[in-house]
Short mmCIF file of C-alpha atoms and ligand atoms in Angstrom, two decimals:
data_model
loop_
_atom_site.label_atom_id
_atom_site.label_comp_id
_atom_site.label_asym_id
_atom_site.label_seq_id
_atom_site.Cartn_x
_atom_site.Cartn_y
_atom_site.Cartn_z
CA MET A 1 -15.49 7.41 -18.78
CA ASN A 2 -14.48 4.28 -16.73
CA ASP A 3 -12.22 2.11 -18.87
CA HIS A 4 -10.77 0.42 -15.93
CA PRO A 5 -11.21 -3.42 -15.77
CA SER A 6 -13.60 -4.47 -13.08
CA PRO A 7 -13.30 -5.47 -10.42
CA PRO A 8 -11.00 -2.59 -9.37
CA ALA A 9 -7.13 -3.51 -8.89
CA VAL A 10 -5.47 -1.61 -6.07
CA LEU A 11 -1.73 -1.09 -5.65
CA PHE A 12 -0.13 0.03 -2.52
CA VAL A 13 3.26 1.93 -2.86
CA CYS A 14 5.86 2.77 -0.10
CA LEU A 15 9.56 3.07 -0.47
CA GLY A 16 10.91 -0.43 0.49
CA ASN A 17 7.81 -2.60 0.23
CA ILE A 18 8.88 -4.19 3.61
CA CYS A 19 7.11 -2.11 6.21
CA ARG A 20 4.02 0.14 5.22
CA SER A 21 2.56 -1.01 1.80
CA PRO A 22 2.64 -4.86 2.63
CA LEU A 23 0.51 -3.76 5.87
CA ALA A 24 -1.82 -1.78 3.75
CA GLU A 25 -2.26 -4.76 1.37
CA ALA A 26 -2.85 -7.05 4.30
CA SER A 27 -5.33 -4.66 6.01
CA PHE A 28 -7.20 -3.85 2.72
CA ARG A 29 -7.56 -7.57 1.75
CA ALA A 30 -8.89 -8.34 5.11
CA GLU A 31 -11.37 -5.28 4.95
CA ALA A 32 -12.42 -6.24 1.38
CA GLU A 33 -13.04 -9.65 2.08
CA ARG A 34 -15.08 -8.79 5.09
CA ALA A 35 -17.24 -6.49 2.90
CA GLY A 36 -17.56 -8.99 0.23
CA LEU A 37 -15.74 -6.65 -2.16
CA GLU A 38 -14.08 -8.38 -4.94
CA VAL A 39 -10.88 -6.75 -5.72
CA GLU A 40 -7.38 -7.38 -6.95
CA VAL A 41 -4.56 -6.09 -4.44
CA ASP A 42 -0.77 -5.91 -4.32
CA SER A 43 2.04 -3.76 -3.14
CA ALA A 44 5.36 -2.47 -4.23
CA GLY A 45 8.10 -0.13 -3.23
CA THR A 46 9.78 2.59 -5.34
CA GLY A 47 13.34 1.37 -4.28
CA ASP A 48 15.04 -1.63 -5.09
CA TRP A 49 16.71 -2.60 -1.97
CA HIS A 50 14.09 -5.12 -0.81
CA ILE A 51 13.29 -7.06 -3.99
CA GLY A 52 12.53 -10.77 -2.99
CA HIS A 53 12.66 -9.90 0.57
CA ALA A 54 10.03 -11.05 3.21
CA PRO A 55 8.57 -8.11 5.04
CA ASP A 56 10.48 -6.49 8.02
CA ARG A 57 10.06 -8.60 11.15
CA ARG A 58 8.17 -5.74 12.93
CA ALA A 59 5.59 -5.69 9.98
CA LEU A 60 5.13 -9.42 10.22
CA ALA A 61 4.52 -9.31 13.94
CA THR A 62 2.16 -6.45 13.64
CA ALA A 63 0.10 -8.30 10.83
CA LYS A 64 0.12 -11.26 12.94
CA ARG A 65 -1.19 -9.47 15.95
CA HIS A 66 -4.01 -8.74 13.88
CA GLY A 67 -4.68 -12.21 12.84
CA ILE A 68 -3.12 -12.01 9.52
CA ASP A 69 -0.14 -13.93 7.97
CA ILE A 70 1.98 -11.99 5.51
CA SER A 71 5.12 -14.06 5.72
CA GLY A 72 4.58 -15.18 1.97
CA TYR A 73 4.76 -11.62 0.66
CA ARG A 74 7.68 -10.72 -1.26
CA GLY A 75 9.05 -7.26 -2.05
CA ARG A 76 9.07 -5.97 -5.35
CA GLN A 77 9.82 -2.71 -7.19
CA VAL A 78 7.02 -0.84 -8.94
CA GLU A 79 7.24 -0.94 -12.75
CA ALA A 80 5.57 0.78 -15.84
CA GLU A 81 3.14 -1.94 -16.33
CA ASP A 82 1.54 -1.43 -12.91
CA PHE A 83 0.38 1.90 -14.27
CA ARG A 84 -1.64 0.04 -16.81
CA ARG A 85 -2.56 -2.86 -14.92
CA PHE A 86 -3.86 -1.29 -11.84
CA SER A 87 -7.15 1.00 -11.68
CA HIS A 88 -5.85 2.91 -8.62
CA ILE A 89 -2.24 3.29 -7.09
CA PHE A 90 -2.05 4.51 -3.38
CA ALA A 91 1.19 6.25 -2.19
CA LEU A 92 1.83 5.90 1.31
CA ASP A 93 3.62 9.29 1.70
CA PRO A 94 4.00 12.52 -0.38
CA GLN A 95 7.41 11.56 -1.49
CA ASN A 96 6.30 8.06 -2.70
CA LEU A 97 3.51 10.08 -4.58
CA ARG A 98 6.10 12.35 -6.17
CA ASP A 99 8.43 9.41 -6.98
CA LEU A 100 5.43 7.90 -8.77
CA LEU A 101 4.35 10.73 -10.58
CA ALA A 102 8.27 11.05 -11.93
CA ILE A 103 8.05 7.54 -13.31
CA ALA A 104 4.58 7.22 -14.55
CA PRO A 105 4.53 6.14 -18.21
CA PRO A 106 2.49 8.44 -20.73
CA ASP A 107 -0.13 5.71 -21.46
CA GLY A 108 -0.60 4.78 -17.64
CA THR A 109 -4.36 4.65 -16.90
CA ALA A 110 -4.30 4.07 -13.09
CA GLU A 111 -5.58 6.86 -10.83
CA LEU A 112 -2.71 7.89 -8.55
CA ASP A 113 -3.42 9.42 -4.93
CA LEU A 114 -1.99 9.70 -1.58
CA LEU A 115 -3.42 6.93 0.65
CA LEU A 116 -4.50 9.28 3.38
CA ASN A 117 -6.40 11.60 1.38
CA VAL A 118 -9.20 8.95 1.28
CA VAL A 119 -9.60 9.40 5.20
CA PRO A 120 -11.61 12.38 6.23
CA GLY A 121 -9.48 14.72 8.31
CA ARG A 122 -6.39 13.18 7.13
CA GLU A 123 -5.75 14.56 3.73
CA GLY A 124 -2.38 15.11 2.65
CA GLN A 125 -0.80 13.34 5.59
CA ALA A 126 1.84 10.66 5.21
CA VAL A 127 1.71 7.33 6.65
CA LYS A 128 5.04 7.73 8.55
CA ASP A 129 7.86 5.61 7.85
CA PRO A 130 8.33 3.27 10.78
CA TYR A 131 11.50 1.51 9.55
CA TYR A 132 13.95 3.48 11.81
CA GLY A 133 11.47 3.63 14.59
CA THR A 134 10.17 1.52 17.37
CA ASP A 135 7.87 -1.53 17.34
CA GLU A 136 5.13 1.09 18.39
CA GLY A 137 5.38 2.79 15.29
CA PHE A 138 4.27 -0.18 13.51
CA GLU A 139 1.08 -0.19 15.50
CA THR A 140 0.50 3.60 14.49
CA THR A 141 0.91 2.15 10.74
CA TRP A 142 -1.74 -0.57 11.10
CA ASP A 143 -4.07 2.17 12.64
CA ASP A 144 -3.47 4.53 9.72
CA VAL A 145 -3.54 1.76 6.81
CA THR A 146 -6.63 0.19 8.35
CA ALA A 147 -8.51 3.64 8.56
CA ALA A 148 -7.90 4.12 4.68
CA ALA A 149 -8.65 0.48 3.87
CA ARG A 150 -12.17 0.91 5.56
CA ALA A 151 -12.71 4.22 3.74
CA LEU A 152 -11.40 2.67 0.72
CA VAL A 153 -13.75 -0.27 0.82
CA GLU A 154 -16.65 2.29 1.13
CA ARG A 155 -15.49 4.02 -1.60
CA LEU A 156 -15.36 1.22 -3.91
CA GLY A 157 -18.08 -1.03 -2.68
P1 4NP B 201 8.85 1.19 3.98
O1 4NP B 201 9.80 1.28 4.83
O2 4NP B 201 8.99 2.08 2.70
O3 4NP B 201 7.58 1.42 4.58
O4 4NP B 201 8.78 -0.57 3.39
C1 4NP B 201 11.15 1.28 4.58
C2 4NP B 201 11.98 -0.02 4.41
C3 4NP B 201 13.35 -0.13 3.98
C4 4NP B 201 13.97 0.99 3.77
C5 4NP B 201 13.23 2.39 3.97
C6 4NP B 201 12.06 2.35 4.29
N1 4NP B 201 15.30 1.21 3.30
O5 4NP B 201 15.98 2.32 3.40
O6 4NP B 201 15.82 0.02 3.24
#
């Protein structure tokens, strides 16, 4: 039975909500719009360090290189209501998924999954955290989240 509201509502979750999940949100918004798919999209972090913060400057630059302005995004922490409000919650890495499962309320209705599980051949893999790495890591993040965004648009479309 599908008791989720339509259109689909998709939440992307990483640790800080300033690097990976904002890029996943931006890429998926763009791919959904391109495909004419109506969706609700947001992102959040399991941690609380960056609540109210703009994305990391390297994430801002990466999105900009791909024609998307994410300067208005602000970090927030995932909350119990998210598990009822969203139809799908995608964790950017396996630790994020474990953390989500640990806090999921019993009446949560969202389907939880690892983001790269939607990409054939990438099942079980993490979108690696680029925070402590170099600028190039953010381009790899973009490639990963865009592969997932395209597969997800196919799946939900
Ligand atoms: P994100 O990256 O989970 O992709 O947003 C991180 C950002 C900040 C921190 C860790 C990861 N931090 O420890 O502050």
